[in-house]
mmCIF file of C-alpha atoms and ligand atoms in Angstrom:
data_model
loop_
_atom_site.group_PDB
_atom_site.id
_atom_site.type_symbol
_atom_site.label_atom_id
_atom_site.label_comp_id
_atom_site.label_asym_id
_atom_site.label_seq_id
_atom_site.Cartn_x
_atom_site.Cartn_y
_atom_site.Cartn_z
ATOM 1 C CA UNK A 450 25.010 -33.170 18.159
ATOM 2 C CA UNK A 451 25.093 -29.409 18.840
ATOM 3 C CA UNK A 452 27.485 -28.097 21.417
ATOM 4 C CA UNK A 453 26.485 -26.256 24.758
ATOM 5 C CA UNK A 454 25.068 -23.272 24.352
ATOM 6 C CA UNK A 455 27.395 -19.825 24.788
ATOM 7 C CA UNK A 456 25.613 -18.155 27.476
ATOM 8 C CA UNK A 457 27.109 -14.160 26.952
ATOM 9 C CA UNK A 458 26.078 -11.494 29.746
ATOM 10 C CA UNK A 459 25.376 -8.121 28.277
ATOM 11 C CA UNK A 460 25.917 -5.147 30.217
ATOM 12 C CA UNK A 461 24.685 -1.569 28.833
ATOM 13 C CA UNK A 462 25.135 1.734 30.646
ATOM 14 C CA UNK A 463 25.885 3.984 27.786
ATOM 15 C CA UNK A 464 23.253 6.893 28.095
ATOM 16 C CA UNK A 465 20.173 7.026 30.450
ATOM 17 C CA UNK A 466 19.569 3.184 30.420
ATOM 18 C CA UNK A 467 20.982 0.487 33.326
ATOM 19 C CA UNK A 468 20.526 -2.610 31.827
ATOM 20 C CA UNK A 469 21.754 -6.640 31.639
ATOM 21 C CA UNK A 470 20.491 -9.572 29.739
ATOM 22 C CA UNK A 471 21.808 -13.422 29.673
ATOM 23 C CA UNK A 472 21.832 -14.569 25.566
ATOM 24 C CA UNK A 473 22.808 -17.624 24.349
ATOM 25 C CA UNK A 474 24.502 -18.359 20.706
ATOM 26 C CA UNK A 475 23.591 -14.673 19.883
ATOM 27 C CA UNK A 476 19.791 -14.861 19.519
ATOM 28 C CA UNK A 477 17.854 -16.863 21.998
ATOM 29 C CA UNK A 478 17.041 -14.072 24.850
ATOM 30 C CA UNK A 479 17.217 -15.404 28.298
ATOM 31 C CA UNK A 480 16.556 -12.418 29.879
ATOM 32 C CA UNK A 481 16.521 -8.695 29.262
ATOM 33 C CA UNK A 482 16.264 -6.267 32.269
ATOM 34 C CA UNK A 483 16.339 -1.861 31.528
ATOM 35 C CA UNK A 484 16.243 -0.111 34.261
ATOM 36 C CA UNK A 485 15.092 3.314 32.612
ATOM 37 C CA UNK A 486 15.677 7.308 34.403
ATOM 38 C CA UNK A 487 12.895 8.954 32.229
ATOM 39 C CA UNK A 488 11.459 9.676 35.139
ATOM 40 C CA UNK A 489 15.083 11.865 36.739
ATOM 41 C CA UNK A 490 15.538 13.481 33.514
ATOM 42 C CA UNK A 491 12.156 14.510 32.913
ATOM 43 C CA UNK A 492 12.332 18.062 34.429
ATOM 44 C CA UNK A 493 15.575 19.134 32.822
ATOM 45 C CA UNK A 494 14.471 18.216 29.068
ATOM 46 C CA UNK A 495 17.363 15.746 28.553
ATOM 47 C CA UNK A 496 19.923 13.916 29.957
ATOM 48 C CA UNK A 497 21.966 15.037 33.045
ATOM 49 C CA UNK A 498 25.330 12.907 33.113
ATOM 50 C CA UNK A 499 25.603 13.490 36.428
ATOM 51 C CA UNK A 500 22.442 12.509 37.378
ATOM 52 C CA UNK A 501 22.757 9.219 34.624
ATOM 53 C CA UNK A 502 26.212 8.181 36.170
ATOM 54 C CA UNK A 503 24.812 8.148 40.181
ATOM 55 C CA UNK A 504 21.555 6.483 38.965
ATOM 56 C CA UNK A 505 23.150 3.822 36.981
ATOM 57 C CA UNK A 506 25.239 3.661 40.260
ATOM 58 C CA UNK A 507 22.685 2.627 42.517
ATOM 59 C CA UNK A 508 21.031 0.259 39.444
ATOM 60 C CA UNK A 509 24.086 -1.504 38.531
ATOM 61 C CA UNK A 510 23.943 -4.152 40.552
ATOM 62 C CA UNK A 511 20.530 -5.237 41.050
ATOM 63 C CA UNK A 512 19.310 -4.823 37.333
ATOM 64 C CA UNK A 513 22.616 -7.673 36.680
ATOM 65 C CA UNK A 514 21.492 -10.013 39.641
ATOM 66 C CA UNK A 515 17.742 -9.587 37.704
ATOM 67 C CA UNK A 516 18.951 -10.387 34.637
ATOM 68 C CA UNK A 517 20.656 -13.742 35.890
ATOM 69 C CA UNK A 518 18.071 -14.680 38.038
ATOM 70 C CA UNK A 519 15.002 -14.504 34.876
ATOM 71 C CA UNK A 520 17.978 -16.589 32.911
ATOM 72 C CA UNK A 521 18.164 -18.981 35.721
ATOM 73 C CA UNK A 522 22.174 -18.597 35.153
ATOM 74 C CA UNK A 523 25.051 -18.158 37.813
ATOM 75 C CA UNK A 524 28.702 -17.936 37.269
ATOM 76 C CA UNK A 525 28.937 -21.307 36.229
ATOM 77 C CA UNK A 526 26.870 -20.902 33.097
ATOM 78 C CA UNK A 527 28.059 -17.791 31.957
ATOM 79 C CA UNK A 528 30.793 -17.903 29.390
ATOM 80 C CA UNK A 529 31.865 -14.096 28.695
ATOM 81 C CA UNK A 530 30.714 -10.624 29.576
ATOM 82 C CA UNK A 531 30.119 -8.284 27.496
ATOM 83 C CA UNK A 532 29.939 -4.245 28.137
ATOM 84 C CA UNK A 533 29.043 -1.278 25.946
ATOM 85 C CA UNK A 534 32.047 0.594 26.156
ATOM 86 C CA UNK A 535 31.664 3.290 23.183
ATOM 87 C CA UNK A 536 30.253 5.353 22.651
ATOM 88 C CA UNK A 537 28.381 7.638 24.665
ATOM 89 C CA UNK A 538 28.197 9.709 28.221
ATOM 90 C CA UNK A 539 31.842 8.715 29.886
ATOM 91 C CA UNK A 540 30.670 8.836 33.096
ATOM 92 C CA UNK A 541 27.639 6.540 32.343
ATOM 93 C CA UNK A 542 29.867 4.314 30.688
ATOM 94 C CA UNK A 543 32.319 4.120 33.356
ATOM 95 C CA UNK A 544 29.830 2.586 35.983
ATOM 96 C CA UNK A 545 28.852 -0.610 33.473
ATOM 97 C CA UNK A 546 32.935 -0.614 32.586
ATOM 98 C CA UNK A 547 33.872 -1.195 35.562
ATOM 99 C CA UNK A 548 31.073 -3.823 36.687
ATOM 100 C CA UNK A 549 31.903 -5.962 33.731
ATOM 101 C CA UNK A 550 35.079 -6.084 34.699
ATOM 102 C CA UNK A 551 35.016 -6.998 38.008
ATOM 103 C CA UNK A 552 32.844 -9.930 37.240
ATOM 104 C CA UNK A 553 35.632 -10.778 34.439
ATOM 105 C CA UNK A 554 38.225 -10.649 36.911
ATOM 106 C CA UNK A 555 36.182 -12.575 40.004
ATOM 107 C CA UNK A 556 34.809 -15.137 38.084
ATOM 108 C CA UNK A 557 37.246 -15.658 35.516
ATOM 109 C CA UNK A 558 35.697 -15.067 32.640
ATOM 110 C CA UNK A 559 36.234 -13.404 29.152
ATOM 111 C CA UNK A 560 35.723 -9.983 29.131
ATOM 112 C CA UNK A 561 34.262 -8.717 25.530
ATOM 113 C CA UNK A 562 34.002 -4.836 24.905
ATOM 114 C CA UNK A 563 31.986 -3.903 22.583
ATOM 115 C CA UNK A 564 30.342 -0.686 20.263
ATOM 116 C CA UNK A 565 27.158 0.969 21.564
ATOM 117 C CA UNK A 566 26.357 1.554 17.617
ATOM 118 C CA UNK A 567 27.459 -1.715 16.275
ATOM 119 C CA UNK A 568 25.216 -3.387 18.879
ATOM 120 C CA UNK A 569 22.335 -1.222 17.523
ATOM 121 C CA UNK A 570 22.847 -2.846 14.430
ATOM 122 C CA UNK A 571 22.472 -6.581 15.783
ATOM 123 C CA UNK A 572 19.023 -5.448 17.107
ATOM 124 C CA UNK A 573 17.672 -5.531 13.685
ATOM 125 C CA UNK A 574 19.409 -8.675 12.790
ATOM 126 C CA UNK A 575 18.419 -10.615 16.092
ATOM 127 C CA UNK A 576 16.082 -13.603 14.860
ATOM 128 C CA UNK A 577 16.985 -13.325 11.131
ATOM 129 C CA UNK A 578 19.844 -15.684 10.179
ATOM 130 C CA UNK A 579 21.800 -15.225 7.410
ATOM 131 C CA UNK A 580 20.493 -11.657 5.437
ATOM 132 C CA UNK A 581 21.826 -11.354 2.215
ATOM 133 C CA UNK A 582 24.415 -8.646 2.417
ATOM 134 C CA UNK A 583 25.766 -6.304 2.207
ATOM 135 C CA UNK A 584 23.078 -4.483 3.849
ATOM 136 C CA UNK A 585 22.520 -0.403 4.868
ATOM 137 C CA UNK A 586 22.429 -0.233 8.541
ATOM 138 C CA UNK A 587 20.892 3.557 9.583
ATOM 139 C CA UNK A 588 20.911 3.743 12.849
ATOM 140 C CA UNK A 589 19.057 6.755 14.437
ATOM 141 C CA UNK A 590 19.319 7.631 18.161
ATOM 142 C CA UNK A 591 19.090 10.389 20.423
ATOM 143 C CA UNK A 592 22.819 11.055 20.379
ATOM 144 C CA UNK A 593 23.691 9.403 16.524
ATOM 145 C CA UNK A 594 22.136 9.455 13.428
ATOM 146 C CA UNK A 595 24.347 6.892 11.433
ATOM 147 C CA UNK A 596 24.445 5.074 8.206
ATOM 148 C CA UNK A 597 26.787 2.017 7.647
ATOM 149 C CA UNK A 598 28.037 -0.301 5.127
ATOM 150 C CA UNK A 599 27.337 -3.916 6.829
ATOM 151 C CA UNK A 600 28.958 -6.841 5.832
ATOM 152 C CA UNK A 601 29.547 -8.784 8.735
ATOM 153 C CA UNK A 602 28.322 -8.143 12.070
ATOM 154 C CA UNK A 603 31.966 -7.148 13.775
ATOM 155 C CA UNK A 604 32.863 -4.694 10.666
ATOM 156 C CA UNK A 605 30.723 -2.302 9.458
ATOM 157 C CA UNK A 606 31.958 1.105 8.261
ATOM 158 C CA UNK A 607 30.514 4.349 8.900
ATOM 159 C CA UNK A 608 29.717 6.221 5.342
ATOM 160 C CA UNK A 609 28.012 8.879 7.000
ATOM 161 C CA UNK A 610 26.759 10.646 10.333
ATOM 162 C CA UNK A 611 25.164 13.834 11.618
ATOM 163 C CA UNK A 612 27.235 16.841 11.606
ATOM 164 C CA UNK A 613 25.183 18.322 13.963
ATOM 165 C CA UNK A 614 21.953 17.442 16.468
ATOM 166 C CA UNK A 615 21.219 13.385 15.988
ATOM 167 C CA UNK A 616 17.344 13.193 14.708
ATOM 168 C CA UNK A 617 16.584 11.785 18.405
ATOM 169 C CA UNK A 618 18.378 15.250 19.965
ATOM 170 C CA UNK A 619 16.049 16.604 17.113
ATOM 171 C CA UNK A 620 13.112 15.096 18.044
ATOM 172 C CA UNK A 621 13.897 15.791 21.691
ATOM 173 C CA UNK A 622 14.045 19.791 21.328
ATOM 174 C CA UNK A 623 11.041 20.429 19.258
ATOM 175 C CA UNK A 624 9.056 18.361 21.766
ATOM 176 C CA UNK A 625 10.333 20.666 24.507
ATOM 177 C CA UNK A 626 9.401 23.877 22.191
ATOM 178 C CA UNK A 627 6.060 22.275 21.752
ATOM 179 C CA UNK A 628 5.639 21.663 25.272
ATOM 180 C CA UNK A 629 5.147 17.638 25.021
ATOM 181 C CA UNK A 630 6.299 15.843 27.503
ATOM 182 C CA UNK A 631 10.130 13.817 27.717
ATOM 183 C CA UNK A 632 11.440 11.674 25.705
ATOM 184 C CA UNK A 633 9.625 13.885 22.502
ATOM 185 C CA UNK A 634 10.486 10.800 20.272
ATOM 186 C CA UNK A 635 7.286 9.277 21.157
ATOM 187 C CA UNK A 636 5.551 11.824 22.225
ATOM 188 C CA UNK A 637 5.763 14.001 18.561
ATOM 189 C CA UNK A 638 4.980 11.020 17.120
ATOM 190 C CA UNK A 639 1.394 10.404 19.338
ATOM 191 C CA UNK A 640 0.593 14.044 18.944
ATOM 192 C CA UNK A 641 1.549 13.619 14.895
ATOM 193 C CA UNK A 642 -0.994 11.498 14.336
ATOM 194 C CA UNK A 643 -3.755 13.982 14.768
ATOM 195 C CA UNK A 644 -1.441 16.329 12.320
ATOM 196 C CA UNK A 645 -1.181 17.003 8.498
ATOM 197 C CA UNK A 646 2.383 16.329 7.853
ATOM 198 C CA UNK A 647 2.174 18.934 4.806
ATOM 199 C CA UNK A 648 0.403 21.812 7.107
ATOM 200 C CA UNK A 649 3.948 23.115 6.857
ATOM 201 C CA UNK A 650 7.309 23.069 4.848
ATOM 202 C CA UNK A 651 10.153 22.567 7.078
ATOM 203 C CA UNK A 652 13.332 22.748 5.215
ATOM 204 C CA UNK A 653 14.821 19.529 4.601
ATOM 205 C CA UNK A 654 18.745 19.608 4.602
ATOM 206 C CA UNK A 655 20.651 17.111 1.962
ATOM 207 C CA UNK A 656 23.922 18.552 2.550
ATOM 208 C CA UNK A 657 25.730 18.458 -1.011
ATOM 209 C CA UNK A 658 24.409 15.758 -3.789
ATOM 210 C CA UNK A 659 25.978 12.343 -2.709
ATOM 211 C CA UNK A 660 26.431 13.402 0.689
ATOM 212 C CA UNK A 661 25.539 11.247 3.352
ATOM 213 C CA UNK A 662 26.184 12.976 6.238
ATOM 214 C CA UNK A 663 22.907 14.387 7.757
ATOM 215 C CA UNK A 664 22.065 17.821 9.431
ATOM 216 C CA UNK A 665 19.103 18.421 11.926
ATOM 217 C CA UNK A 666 19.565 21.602 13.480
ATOM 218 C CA UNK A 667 18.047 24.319 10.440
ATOM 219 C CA UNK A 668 14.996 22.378 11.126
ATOM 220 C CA UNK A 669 15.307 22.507 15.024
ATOM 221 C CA UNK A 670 15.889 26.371 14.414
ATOM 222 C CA UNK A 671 12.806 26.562 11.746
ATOM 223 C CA UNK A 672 10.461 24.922 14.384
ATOM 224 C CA UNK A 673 11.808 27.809 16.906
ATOM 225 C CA UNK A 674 11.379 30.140 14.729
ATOM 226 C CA UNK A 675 7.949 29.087 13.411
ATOM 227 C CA UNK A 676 6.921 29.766 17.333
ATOM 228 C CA UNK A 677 8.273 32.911 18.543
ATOM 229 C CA UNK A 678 8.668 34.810 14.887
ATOM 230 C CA UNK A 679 11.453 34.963 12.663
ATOM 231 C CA UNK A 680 13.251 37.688 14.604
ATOM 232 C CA UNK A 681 12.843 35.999 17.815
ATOM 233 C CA UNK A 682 11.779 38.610 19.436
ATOM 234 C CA UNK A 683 7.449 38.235 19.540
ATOM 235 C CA UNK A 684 6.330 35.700 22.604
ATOM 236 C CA UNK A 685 6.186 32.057 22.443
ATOM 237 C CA UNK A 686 2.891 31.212 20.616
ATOM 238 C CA UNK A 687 2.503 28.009 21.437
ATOM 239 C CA UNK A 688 0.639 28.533 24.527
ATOM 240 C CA UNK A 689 -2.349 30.448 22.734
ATOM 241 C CA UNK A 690 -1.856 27.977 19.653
ATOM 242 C CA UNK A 691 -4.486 25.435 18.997
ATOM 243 C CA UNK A 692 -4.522 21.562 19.790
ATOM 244 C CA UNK A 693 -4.300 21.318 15.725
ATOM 245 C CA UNK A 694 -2.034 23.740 15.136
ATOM 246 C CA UNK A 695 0.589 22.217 17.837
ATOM 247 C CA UNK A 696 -0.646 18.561 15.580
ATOM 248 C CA UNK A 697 0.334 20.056 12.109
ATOM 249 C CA UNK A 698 3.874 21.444 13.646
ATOM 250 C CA UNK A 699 4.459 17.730 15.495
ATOM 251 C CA UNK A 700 3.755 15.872 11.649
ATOM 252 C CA UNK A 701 4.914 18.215 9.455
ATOM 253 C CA UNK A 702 8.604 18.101 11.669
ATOM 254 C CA UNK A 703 8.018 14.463 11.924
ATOM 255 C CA UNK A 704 7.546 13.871 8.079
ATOM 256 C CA UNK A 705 10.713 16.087 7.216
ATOM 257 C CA UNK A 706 12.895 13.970 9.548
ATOM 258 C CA UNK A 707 11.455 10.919 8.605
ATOM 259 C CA UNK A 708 12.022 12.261 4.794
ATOM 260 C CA UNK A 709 15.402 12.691 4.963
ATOM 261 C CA UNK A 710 16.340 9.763 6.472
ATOM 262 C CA UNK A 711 14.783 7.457 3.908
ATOM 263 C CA UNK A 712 16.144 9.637 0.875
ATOM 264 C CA UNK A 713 19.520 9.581 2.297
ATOM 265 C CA UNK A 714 18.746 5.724 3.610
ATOM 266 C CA UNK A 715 18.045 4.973 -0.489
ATOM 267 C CA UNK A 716 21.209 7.043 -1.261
ATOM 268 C CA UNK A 717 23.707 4.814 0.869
ATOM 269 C CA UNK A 718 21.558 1.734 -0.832
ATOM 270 C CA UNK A 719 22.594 3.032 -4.685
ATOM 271 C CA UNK A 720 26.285 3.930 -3.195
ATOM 272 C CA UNK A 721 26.896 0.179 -1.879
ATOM 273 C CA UNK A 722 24.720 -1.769 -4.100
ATOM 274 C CA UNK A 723 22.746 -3.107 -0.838
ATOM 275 C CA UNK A 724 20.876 -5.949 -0.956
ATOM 276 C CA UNK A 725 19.317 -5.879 2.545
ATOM 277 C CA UNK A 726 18.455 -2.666 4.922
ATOM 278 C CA UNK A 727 18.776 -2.843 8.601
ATOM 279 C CA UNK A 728 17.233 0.164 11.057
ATOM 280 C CA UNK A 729 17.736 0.414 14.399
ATOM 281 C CA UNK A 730 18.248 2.671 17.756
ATOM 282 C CA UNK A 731 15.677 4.934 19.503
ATOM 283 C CA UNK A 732 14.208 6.303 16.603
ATOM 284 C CA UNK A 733 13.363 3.270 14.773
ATOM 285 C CA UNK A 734 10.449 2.695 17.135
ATOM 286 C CA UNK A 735 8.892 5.461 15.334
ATOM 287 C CA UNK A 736 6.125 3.931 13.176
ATOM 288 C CA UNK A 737 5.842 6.818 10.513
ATOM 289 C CA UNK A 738 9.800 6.056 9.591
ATOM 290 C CA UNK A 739 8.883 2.450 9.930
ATOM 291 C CA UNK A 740 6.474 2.397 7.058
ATOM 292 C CA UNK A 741 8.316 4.978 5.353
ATOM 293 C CA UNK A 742 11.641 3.048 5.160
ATOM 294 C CA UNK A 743 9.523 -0.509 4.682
ATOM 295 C CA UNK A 744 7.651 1.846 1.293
ATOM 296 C CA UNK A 745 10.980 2.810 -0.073
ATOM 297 C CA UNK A 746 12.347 -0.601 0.115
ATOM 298 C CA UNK A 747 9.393 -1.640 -1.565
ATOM 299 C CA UNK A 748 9.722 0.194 -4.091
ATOM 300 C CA UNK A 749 13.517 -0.009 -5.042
ATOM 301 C CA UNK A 750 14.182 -1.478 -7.964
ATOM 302 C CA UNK A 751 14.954 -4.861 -7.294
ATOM 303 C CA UNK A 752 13.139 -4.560 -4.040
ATOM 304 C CA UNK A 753 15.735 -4.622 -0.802
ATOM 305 C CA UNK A 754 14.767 -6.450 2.328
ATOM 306 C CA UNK A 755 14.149 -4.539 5.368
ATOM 307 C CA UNK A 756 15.023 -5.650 9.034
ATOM 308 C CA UNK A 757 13.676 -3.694 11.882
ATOM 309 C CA UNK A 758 14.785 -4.200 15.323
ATOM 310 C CA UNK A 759 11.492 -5.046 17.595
ATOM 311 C CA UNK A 760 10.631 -2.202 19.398
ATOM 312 C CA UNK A 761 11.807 -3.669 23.017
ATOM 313 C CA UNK A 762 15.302 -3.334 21.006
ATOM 314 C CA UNK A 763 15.242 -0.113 19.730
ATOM 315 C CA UNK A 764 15.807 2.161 22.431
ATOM 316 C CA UNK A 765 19.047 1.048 24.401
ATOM 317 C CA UNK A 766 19.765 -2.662 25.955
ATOM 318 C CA UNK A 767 21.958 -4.915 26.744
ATOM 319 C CA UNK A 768 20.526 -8.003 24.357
ATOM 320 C CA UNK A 769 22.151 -6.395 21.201
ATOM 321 C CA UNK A 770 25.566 -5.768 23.290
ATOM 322 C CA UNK A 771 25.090 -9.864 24.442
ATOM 323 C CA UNK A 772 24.120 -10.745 21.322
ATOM 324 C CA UNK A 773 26.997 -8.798 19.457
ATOM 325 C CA UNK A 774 29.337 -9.942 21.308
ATOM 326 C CA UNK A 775 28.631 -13.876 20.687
ATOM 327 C CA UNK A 776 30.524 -13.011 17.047
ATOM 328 C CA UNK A 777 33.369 -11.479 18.892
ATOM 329 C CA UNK A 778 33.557 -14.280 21.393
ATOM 330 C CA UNK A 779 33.700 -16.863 18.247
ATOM 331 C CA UNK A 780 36.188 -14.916 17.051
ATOM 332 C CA UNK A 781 38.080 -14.764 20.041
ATOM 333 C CA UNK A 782 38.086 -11.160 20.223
ATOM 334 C CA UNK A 783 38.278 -10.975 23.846
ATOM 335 C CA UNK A 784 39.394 -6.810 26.173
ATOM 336 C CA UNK A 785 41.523 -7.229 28.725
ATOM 337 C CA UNK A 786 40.748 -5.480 32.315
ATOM 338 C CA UNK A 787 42.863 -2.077 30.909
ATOM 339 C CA UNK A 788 39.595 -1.659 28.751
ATOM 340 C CA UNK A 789 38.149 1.974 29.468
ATOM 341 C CA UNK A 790 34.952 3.980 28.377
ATOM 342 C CA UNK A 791 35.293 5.985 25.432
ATOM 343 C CA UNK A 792 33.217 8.718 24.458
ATOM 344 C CA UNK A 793 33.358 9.014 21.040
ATOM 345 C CA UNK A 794 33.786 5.490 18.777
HETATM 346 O O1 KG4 B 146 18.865 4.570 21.280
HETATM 347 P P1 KG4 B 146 18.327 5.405 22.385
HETATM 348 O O2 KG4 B 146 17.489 4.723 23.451
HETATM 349 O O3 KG4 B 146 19.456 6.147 23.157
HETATM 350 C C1 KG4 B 146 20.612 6.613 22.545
HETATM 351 O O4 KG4 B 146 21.512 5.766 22.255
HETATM 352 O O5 KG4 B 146 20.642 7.830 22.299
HETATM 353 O O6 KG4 B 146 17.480 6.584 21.685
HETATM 354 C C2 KG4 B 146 16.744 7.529 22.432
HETATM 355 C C3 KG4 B 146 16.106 8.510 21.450
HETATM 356 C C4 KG4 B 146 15.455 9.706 22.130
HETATM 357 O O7 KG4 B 146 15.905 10.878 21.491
HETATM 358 C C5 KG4 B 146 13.964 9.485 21.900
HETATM 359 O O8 KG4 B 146 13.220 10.681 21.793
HETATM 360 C C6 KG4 B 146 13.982 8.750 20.571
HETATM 361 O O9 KG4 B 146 15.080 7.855 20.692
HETATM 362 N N1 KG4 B 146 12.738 7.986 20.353
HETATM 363 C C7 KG4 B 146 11.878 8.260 19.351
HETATM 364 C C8 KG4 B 146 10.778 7.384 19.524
HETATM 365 N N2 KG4 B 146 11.024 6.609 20.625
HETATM 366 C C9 KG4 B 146 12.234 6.994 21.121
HETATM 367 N N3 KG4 B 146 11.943 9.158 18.338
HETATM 368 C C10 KG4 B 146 10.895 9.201 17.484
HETATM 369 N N4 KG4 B 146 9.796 8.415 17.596
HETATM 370 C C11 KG4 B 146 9.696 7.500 18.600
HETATM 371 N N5 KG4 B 146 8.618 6.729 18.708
HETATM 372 ZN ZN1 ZN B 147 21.497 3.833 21.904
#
């Protein structure tokens, strides 16, 4: 007979998303709530901590009673909770911090901090058991663009990151050159698909031959460049340039990006001998990398398995910080209430 069921609540307050969810042994989803600020962000082009740390403020504690409410769970049935505590905006962090600890310390529970990247990760792994590893983990988000050796869910080690913008930051800015609305992840990508990706050449930066470290600001500078002139100095064209035009600029970005990351992606593969690839954060919602990534893998010789996290689970949550933590919790890898936010992790 199987044992009761470890009933984990996630807490996630790492960037611009409030957000709880009840998950039990890991992978079934009892409930997910986000409370997203797109909407208080909008005007400025990108996140405002300030603004992020009052918001998740006032969200903090209704977006947890949600979440445990759609789980039909109370203290009784919880066993731990878990809270993104690295990395990302300190004084977002701070807010689910200290709310996970509180609820530790009143209702006496395990309190189980856990890696805002890492729990990326377990989005693509939710609902597959057992991948044969070790897999590539690339993990693309509006403030990381990661790749990771993955062996086991609680250690995976970094072999490379941006040195720069993150390919979200990336996608971000040219949307804002381009005029597109906020978040430009998704909104490059809808105006893309009117676009010929090879209408122009953005450079693509490798960085040195087995790097794999990534860098997205020459081609955050090109796409400036491509509208006001090379010397800066003639007017912003994009407001007399076409509905194609602004098309060819949104693919022909997108398929550099998207480029890089799978060359680099097949790179880490040769480097680790990976069996399996998992892709998650923001960025993997985007459907041109999706196919792009699921081609390469395809092709590889032997062919590698690719896990994508749904897109629900791309952009932040707390399911992949409750779900995470159910391996730490086995493992008895418990914080204690001296736990703080980190930015950097
Ligand atoms: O993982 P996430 O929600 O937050 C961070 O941890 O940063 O990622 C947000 C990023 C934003 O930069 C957003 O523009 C990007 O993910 N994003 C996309 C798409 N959807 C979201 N980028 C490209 N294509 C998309 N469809
Ligand atoms: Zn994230």
């Amino acid at each position: 007979m199987r044992g009761k069921a470890v009933n984990i609540l996630g807490i996630e307050t790492s960037c611009d998303e409030t957000a709880a969810a009840v998950v039990a042994d890991g992978r079934v989803v009892k409930s997910s709530v986000v409370a997203s600020q797109t909407k208080l962000h909008e005007k400025y082009g990108g996140v405002v901590p300030e603004i992020a740390s009052r918001a998740h403020i006032e969200k903090i504690y209704p977006v947890i009673k949600e979440a445990l409410q759609q789980a039909g769970t109370g203290r009784d049935d919880i066993d731990a909770i878990a809270v993104a505590n690295q990395p990302g905006l300190t004084v977002a962090l701070v807010v689910g911090v200290t709310a996970a600890k509180t609820l530790s310390f009143m209702w006496e529970k395990p309190l189980i901090a856990i890696n805002h990247l890492h729990a990326h990760m377990q989005s693509a792994i939710l609902g597959h058991e057992n991948p044969s590893l070790p897999a590539v983990a690339l993990i693309v988000s509006g403030g990381h663009t990661s790749l990771y050796d993955y062996h086991s869910p609680l250690e995976p080690k970094l072999l490379g990151s941006t040195i720069d913008d993150a390919a979200g930051e990336a996608f971000d800015k040219v949307a804002g050159m381009l005029k597109l609305p906020y978040p430009g992840g998704p909104a490059i990508e809808e105006t893309a698909k009117n676009g010929n990706p090879k209408a122009i050449q953005f450079p693509q930066s490798m960085l040195s031959a087995d790097s794999l470290d990534f860098s997205f600001s020459g081609i955050k500078t090109a796409v400036l460049y491509h509208c006001h002139g090379q010397d800066m100095k003639g007017e912003n064209k994009v407001d007399s340039m076409s509905k194609q035009q602004i098309a060819d600029i949104a693919a022909s970005f997108q398929a550099a990006v998207v480029d890089v990351l799978v060359k680099k992606t097949q790179r880490a593969i040769e480097r680790i001998d990976a069996k399996t690839v998992l892709l998650g954060g923001g960025v993997a919602a985007n459907s041109h990398l999706r196919s792009a990534l699921q081609q390469m893998c395809d092709s590889t010789k032997p062919a590698k398995k690719l896990l994508i996290a749904p897109k629900q689970y791309c952009t932040d949550n707390a399911v992949m910080v409750a779900s995470l933590a159910y391996y730490k919790f086995k493992a008895g890898l418990f914080a204690d209430l001296t736990v703080e936010p980190k930015a950097r992790g």
